[in-house]
XYZ file of C-alpha atoms in Angstrom:
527
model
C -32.626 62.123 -38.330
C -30.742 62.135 -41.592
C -29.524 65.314 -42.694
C -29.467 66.282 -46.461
C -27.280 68.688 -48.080
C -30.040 70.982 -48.934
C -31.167 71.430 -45.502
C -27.633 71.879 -44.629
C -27.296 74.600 -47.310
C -30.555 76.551 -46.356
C -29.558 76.900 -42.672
C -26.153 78.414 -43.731
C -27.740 80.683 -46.120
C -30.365 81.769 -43.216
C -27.451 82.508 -41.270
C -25.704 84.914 -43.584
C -28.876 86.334 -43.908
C -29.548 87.151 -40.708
C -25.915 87.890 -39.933
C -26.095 91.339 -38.255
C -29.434 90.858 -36.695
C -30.004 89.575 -33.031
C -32.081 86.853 -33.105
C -32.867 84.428 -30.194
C -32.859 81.067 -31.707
C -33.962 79.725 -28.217
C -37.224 80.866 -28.593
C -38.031 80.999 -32.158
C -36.673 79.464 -35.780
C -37.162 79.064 -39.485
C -39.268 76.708 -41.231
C -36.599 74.708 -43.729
C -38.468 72.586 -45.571
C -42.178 71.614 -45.014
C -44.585 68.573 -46.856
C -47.014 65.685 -45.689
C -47.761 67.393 -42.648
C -44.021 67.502 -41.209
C -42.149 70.593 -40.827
C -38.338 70.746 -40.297
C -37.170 73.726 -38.487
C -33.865 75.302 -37.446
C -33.514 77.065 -33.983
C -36.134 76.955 -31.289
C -32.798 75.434 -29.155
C -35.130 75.109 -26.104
C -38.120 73.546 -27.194
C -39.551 70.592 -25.203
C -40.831 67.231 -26.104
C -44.659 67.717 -26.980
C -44.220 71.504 -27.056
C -46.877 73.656 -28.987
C -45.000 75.702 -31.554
C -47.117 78.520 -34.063
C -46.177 79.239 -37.511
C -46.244 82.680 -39.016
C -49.367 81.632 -40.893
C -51.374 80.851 -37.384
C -50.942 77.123 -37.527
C -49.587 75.184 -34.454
C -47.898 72.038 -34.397
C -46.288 69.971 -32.022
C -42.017 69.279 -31.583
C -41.674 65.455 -32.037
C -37.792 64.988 -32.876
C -35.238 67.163 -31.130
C -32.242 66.881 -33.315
C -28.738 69.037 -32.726
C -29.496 71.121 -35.994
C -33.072 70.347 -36.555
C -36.405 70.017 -34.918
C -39.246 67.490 -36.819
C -42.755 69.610 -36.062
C -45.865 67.784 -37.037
C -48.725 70.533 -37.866
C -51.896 70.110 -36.569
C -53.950 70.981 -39.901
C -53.035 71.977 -43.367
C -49.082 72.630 -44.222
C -50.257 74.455 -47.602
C -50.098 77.830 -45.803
C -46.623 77.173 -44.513
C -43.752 78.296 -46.879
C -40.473 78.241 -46.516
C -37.862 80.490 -44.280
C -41.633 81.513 -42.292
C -40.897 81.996 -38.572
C -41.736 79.333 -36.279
C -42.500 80.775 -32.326
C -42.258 78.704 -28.802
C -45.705 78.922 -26.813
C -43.895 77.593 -24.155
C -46.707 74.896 -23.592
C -46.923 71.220 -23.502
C -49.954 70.227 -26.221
C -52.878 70.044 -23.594
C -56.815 70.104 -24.142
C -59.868 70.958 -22.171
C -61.317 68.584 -19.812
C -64.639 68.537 -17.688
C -68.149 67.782 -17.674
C -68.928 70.393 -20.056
C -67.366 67.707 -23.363
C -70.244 65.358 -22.531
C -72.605 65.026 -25.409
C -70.074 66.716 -27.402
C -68.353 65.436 -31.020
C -65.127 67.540 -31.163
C -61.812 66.814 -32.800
C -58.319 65.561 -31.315
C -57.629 69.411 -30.253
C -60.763 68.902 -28.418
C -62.425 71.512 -30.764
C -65.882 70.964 -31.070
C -67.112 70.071 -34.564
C -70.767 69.569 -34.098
C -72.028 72.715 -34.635
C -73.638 73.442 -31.420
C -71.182 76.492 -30.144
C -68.279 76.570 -28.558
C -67.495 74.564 -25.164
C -66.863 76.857 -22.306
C -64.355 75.203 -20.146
C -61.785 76.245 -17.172
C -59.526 73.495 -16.508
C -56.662 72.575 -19.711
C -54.448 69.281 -19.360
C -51.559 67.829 -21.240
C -52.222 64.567 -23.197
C -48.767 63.379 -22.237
C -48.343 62.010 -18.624
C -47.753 58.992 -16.220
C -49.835 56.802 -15.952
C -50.877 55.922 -12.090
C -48.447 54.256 -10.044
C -48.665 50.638 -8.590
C -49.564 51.956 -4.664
C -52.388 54.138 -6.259
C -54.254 51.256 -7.621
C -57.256 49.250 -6.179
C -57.806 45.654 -7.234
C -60.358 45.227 -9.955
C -63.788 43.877 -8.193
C -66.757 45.563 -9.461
C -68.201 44.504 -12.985
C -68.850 46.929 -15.635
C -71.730 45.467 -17.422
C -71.645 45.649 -21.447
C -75.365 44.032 -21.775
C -73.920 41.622 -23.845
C -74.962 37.966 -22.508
C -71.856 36.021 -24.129
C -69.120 38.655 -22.563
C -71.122 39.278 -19.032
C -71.451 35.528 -18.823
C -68.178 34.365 -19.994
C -66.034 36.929 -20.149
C -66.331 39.480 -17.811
C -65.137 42.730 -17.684
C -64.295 44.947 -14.218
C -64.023 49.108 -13.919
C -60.425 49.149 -14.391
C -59.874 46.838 -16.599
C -57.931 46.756 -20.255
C -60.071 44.308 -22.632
C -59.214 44.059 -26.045
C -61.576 43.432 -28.854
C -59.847 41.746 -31.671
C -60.889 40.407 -35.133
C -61.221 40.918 -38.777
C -63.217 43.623 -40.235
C -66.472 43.714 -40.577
C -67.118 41.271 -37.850
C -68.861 43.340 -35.146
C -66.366 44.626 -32.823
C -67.187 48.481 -32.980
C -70.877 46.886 -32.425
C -70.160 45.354 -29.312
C -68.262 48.768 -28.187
C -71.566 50.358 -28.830
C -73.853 48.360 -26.983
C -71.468 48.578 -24.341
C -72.225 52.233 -24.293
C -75.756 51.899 -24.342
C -75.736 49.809 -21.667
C -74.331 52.313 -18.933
C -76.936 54.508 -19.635
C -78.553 55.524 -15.601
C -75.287 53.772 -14.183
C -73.372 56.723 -14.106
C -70.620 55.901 -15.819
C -69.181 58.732 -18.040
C -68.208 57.325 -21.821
C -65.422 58.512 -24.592
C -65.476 57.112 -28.098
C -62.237 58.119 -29.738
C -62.663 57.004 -33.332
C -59.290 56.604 -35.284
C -58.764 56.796 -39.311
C -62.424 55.766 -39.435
C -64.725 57.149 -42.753
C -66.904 59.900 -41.588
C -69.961 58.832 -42.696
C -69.210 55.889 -40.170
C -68.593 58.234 -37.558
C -71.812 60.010 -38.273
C -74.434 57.137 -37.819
C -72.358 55.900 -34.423
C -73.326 59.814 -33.335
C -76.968 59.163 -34.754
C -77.391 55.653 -32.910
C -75.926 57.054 -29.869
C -78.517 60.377 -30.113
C -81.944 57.796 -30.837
C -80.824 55.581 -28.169
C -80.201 59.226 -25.584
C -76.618 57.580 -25.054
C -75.006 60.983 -26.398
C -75.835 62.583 -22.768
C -73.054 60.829 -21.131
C -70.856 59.955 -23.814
C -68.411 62.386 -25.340
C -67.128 61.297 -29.134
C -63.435 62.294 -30.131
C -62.828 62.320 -34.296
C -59.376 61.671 -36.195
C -60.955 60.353 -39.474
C -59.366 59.155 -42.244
C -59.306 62.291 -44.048
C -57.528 64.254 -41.098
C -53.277 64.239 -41.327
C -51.834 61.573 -39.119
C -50.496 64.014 -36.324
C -54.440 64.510 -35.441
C -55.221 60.710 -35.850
C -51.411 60.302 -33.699
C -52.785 62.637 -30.647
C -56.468 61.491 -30.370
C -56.478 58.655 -28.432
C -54.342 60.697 -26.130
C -56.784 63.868 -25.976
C -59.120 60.665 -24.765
C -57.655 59.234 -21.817
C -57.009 62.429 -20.510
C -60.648 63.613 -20.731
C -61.272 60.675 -19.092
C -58.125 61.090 -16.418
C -60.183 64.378 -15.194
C -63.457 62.021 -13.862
C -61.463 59.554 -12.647
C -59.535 61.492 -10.123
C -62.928 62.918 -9.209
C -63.806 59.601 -8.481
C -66.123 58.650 -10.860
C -65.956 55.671 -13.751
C -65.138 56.696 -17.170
C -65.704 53.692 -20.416
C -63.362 54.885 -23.137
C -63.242 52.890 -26.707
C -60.427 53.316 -28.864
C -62.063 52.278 -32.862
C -59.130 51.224 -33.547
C -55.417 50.874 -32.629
C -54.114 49.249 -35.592
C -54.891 53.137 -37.880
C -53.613 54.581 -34.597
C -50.284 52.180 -35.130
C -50.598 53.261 -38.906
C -50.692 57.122 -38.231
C -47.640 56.717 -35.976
C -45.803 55.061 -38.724
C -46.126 57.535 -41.596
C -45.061 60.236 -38.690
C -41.930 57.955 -37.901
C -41.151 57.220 -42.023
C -41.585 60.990 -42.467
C -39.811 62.249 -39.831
C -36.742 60.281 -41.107
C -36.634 58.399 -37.940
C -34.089 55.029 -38.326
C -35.998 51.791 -38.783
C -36.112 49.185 -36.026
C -36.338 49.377 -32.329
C -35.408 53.342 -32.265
C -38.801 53.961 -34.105
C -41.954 52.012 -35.787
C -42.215 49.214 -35.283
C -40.190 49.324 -31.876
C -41.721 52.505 -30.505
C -45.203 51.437 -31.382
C -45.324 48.927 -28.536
C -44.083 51.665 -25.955
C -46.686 54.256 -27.279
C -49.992 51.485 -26.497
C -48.701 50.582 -23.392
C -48.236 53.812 -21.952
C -51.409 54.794 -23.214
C -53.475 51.479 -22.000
C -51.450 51.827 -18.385
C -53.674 54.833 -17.927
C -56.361 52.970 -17.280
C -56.996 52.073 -13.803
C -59.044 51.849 -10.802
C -57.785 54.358 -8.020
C -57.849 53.406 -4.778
C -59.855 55.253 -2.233
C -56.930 57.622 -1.350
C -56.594 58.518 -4.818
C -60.615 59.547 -5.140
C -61.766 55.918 -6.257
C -62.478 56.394 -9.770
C -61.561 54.213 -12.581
C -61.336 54.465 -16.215
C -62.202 50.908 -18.333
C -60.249 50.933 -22.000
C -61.844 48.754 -24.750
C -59.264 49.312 -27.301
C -59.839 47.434 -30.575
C -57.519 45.884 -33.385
C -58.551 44.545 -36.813
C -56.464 41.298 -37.834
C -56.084 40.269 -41.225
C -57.347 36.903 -41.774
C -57.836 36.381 -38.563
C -54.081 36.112 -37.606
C -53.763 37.191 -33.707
C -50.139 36.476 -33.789
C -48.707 39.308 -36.099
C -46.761 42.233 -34.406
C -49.579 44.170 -33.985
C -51.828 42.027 -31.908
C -49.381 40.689 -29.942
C -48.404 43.817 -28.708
C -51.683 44.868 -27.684
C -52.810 41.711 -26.422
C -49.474 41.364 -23.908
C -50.873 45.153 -23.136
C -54.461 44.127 -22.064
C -56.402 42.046 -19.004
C -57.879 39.540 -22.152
C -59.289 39.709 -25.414
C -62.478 39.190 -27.146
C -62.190 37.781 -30.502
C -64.918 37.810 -32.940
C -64.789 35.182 -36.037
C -65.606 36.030 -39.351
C -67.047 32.220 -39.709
C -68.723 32.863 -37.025
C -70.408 36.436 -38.224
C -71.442 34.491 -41.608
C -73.236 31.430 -39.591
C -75.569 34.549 -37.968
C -73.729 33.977 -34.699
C -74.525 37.401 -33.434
C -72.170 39.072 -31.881
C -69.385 36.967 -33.537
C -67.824 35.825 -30.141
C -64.888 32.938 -30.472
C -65.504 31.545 -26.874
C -62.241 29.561 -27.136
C -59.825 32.224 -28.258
C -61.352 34.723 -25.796
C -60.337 35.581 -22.151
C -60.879 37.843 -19.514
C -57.880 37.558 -17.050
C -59.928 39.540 -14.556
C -62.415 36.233 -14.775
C -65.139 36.013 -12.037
C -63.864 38.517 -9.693
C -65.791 41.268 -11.654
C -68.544 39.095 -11.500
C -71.871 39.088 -8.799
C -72.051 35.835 -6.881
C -75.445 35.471 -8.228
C -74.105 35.544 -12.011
C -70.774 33.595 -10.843
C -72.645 30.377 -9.905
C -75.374 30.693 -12.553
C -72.793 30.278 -15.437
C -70.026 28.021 -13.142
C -70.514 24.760 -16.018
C -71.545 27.456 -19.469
C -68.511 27.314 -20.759
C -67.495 24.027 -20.548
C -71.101 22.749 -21.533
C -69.750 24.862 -24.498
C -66.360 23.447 -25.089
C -68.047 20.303 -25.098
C -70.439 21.079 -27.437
C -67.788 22.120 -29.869
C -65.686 18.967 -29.645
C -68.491 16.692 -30.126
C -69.480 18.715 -33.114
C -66.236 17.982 -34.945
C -66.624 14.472 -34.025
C -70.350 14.274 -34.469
C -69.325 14.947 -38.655
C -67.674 11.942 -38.943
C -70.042 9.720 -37.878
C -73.749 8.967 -37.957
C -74.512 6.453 -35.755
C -74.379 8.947 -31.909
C -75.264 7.497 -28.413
C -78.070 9.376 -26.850
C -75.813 11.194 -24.432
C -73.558 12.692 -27.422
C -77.293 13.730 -28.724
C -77.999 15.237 -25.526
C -74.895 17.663 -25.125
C -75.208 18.371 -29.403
C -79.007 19.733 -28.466
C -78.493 21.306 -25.593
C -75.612 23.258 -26.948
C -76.779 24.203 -30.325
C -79.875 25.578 -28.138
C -77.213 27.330 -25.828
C -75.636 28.863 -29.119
C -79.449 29.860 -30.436
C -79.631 31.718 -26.838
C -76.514 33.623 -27.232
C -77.822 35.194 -30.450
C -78.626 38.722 -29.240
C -79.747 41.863 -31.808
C -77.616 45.004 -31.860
C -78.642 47.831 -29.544
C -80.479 45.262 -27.588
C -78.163 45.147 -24.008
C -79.736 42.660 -21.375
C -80.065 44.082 -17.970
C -78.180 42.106 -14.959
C -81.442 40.371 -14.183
C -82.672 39.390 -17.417
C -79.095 37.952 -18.264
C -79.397 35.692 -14.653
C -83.256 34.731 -15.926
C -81.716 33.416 -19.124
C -78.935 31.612 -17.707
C -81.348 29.921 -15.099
C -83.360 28.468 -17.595
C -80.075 27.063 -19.465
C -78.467 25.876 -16.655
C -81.454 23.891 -15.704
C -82.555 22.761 -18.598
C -85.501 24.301 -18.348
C -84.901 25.222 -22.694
C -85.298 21.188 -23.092
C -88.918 21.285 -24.391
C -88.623 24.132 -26.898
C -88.040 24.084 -29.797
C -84.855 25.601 -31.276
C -86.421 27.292 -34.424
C -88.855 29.212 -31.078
C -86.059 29.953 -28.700
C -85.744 33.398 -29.717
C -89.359 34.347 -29.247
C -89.420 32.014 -26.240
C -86.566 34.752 -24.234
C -88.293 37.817 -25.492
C -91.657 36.716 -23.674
C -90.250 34.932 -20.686
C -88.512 38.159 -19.756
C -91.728 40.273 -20.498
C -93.488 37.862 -18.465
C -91.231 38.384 -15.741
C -92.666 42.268 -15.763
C -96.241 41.943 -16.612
C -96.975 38.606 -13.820
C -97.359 39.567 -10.522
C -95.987 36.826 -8.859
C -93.318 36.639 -11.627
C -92.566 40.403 -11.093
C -92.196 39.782 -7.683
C -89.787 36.747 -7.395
C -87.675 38.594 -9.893
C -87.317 41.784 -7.450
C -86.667 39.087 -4.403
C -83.972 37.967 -6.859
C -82.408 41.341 -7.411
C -82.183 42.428 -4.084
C -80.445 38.559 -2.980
C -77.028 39.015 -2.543
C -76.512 34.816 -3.311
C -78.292 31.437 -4.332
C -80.371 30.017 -1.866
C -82.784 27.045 -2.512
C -86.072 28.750 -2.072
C -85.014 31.578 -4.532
C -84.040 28.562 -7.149
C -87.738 26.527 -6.601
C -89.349 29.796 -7.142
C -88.023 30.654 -9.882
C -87.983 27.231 -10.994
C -91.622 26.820 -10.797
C -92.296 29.877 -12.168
C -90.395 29.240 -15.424
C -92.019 25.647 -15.802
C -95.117 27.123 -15.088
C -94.545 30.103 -18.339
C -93.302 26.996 -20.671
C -96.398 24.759 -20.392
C -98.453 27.628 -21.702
C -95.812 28.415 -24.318
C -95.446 25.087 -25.699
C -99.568 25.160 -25.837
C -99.185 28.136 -28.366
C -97.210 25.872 -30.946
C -98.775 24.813 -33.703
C -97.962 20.997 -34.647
C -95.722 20.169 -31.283
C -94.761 16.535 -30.311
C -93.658 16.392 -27.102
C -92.021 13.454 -27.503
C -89.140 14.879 -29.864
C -87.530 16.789 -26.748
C -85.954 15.822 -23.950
C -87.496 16.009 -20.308
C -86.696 18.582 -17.855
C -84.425 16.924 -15.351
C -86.108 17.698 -11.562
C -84.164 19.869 -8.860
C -81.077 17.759 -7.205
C -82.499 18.159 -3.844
C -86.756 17.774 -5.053
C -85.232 14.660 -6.586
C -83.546 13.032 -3.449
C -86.873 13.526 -2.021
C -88.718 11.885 -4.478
């Protein structure tokens, strides 16, 4: 840090000041010069790292640069009370917060203050937000899905307990959405939630708390605040109060979901402390640091091995792009972090593709070993039906004249497409998602109509638990551990059964516009 003559003047003058009085500047100092939210202070010669210092006024803040002269303190609230020469005291303790079970259902701020008016939380147990994240022999292999309800990501791109997935895209595409249903979804699973929003408007915030509270989410879900209105120290520290909240249930052994909404304002905050704290440009600070600072925190996330109490903690941090470019610094540096991405397209969000998924761009590297067998072979050809789809799109424009098997795969995929439209707050359970991708993988969507698919899932799946015999193939299903061929005619059967009393319900249908639903494999060797 650069040092100006006038801070160089006012130590020397606080020295002759303070000439004939004994003074420990180990343990305590004077406030030099203070603005933005960054205090520079002489003394305190044995401060730490991370260290909670208090100002004269009752303010703490937290040593960030440990300079020969000077130490940078960022305050953790308002610097207008802070004057200076004011006397600056050690508290001898690394910045921690409370953790434990009593922050669920809880919005509090990134001191882990509550700020919902309901009291104050009565807690026993204080950690710090800096540490290590688990070693290498701790971990366990990533093997058990966490579902997010979402068809498109449980289907394509699955995500394990453990995991790191990114969600990536422009604004206003639908990526805190998909966080949210995510939430919703682990509602009776037992899975313990943090939402640490970052720079993000309060009136935002406030509806996520509302949706949460209508849709009893808020139970098992505690929400951490660092809005846009807050300094950048408090937007700087969230994300860590966060993981280590969720560090606490992991090494109990349970699963913890924590979002981070998002990590290009947390990126941001950092910067304006780095610029202010007169920190060098380049590698030694932003952007250099910034990559160091996510991967440290994302590392946290893990699943512990049995030794280690078994728990895991499952980050979905999210970055906005601009313009949809995934290869500035940014991005990169989160995406080398994480185990995949999910990218949402703002053509996409325009078209009504809801959520805004870009199946192409992306990736779970985790892939189908947080998947069930019975969802693994259900969905083995989706995605290349898919990529198919696509291609003959773009060459289905420049010409009019198609063969009947390009017509085929175009149909079939913008019906795929139609299916993969799913409403906010509207998760799938496991078995409805495996009931929908049965009846796509089979073609068993062939004779309805596109316009109809939407009502055409909604009372398949209700039919499913109002039918008797429906209900209970679909809990024979549930308890199966794989495919077998008996399970696959059932269900089979069943479905045709539901669509010829669909279709009858049409007004003005021509059966002859749609293609035929191709028999069994085996049921067709027969034949």
């Amino acid at each position: 840090m650069a040092m100006k003559p006038t801070d160089i003047s006012a130590i020397i003058k606080s020295q002759i000041a303070n000439f004939n009085q004994h003074i420990s500047y180990d343990e305590i100092g004077k406030v030099i010069t203070v603005g933005d939210g960054i205090a520079l202070v002489s003394g305190l010669t044995n401060v730490e790292h991370g260290e909670l210092v208090k100002f004269e006024c009752g303010i703490f803040g937290m040593a960030l640069n440990l300079e020969e002269d000077l130490v940078g303190i960022v305050v953790m609230g308002d610097d207008r009370n802070i004057v200076e020469n004011s006397i600056v005291t050690r508290t001898q303790q690394v910045i921690s917060v409370p953790v434990g079970d009593k922050l669920l259902g809880r919005v509090i701020n990134a001191l882990a203050e509550p700020i919902d008016g309901k009291g104050k939380i009565g807690y026993e147990i204080v950690r710090p937000i800096f540490k290590i994240a688990p070693g290498v022999m701790t971990r366990k292999e990533v093997t058990e899905p966490l579902q997010t309800g979402i068809l498109t990501i449980d289907a394509m791109i699955p995500i394990g307990k453990g995991q790191r997935e990114l969600i990536i895209g422009d604004r206003q595409t639908g990526k805190t959405a998909i966080a949210i249903d995510t939430i919703l979804n682990q509602k009776y699973k037992n899975v313990h939630c943090i939402y640490v929003a970052i720079g993000q408007k309060n009136s935002t915030i406030a509806q996520i708390v509302d949706q949460l509270d209508k849709h009893d989410a808020l139970s098992y879900t505690t929400i951490i605040t660092a809005s846009a209105s807050e300094s950048a120290p408090l937007q700087y520290i969230a994300p860590y109060t966060g993981i280590t909240i969720a560090e606490e249930w992991m090494a109990k052994g349970q699963d913890v979901l924590i979002v981070y909404d998002d990590l290009s304002k947390h990126a941001v905050a950092y910067r304006t402390l780095s610029l202010l704290l007169r920190r060098p440009p380049g590698r030694e600070a932003y952007p250099g640091d910034v990559f160091y600072l996510h991967s440290q925190l994302l590392e946290r996330a893990a699943r512990l091995n049995e030794n280690n109490g078994g728990g895991s903690i499952t980050a979905l941090p999210i970055i906005e792009t601009q313009a949809e470019d995934i290869a500035a610094y940014i991005p990169t540096n989160v995406i080398s972090i994480t185990d995949g991405q999910i990218f949402t397209k703002e053509s996409l969000f325009n078209s009504g593709q809801r959520p805004a998924i870009d199946i192409g761009y992306s990736v779970s590297r985790v892939g189908s070993a947080a998947q069930t067998k019975l969802m693994k072979k259900i969905v083995s050809s989706l995605k290349l039906e898919l990529a198919q789809y696509n291609e003959m799109l773009s060459f289905a424009q420049f010409g009019s004249d198609l063969d009947q098997a390009t017509r085929n795969v175009l149909d079939h995929g913008a019906k795929v497409y139609e299916i993969l439209k799913q409403p906010q707050y509207s998760p799938y359970s496991n078995l409805e998602q495996i009931i929908i991708l049965f009846a796509t993988k089979y073609r068993l969507i062939n004779t309805i109509p596109k316009k109809e698919l939407s009502k055409y899932i909604n009372n398949l799946l209700t039919y499913f638990k109002i039918n008797p015999k429906a209900t209970k193939i679909a809990s024979e299903l549930n308890e199966s551990l794989d495919w077998n061929n008996s399970i696959i005619e059932k269900i089979y059967d069943i479905i045709i059964k539901f669509n010829e009393e669909f279709i009858k319900n049409i007004p003005s249908y021509n059966k002859d516009q749609y293609l035929e639903v191709p028999e069994l494999p085996w049921r067709a060797c027969k034949k």
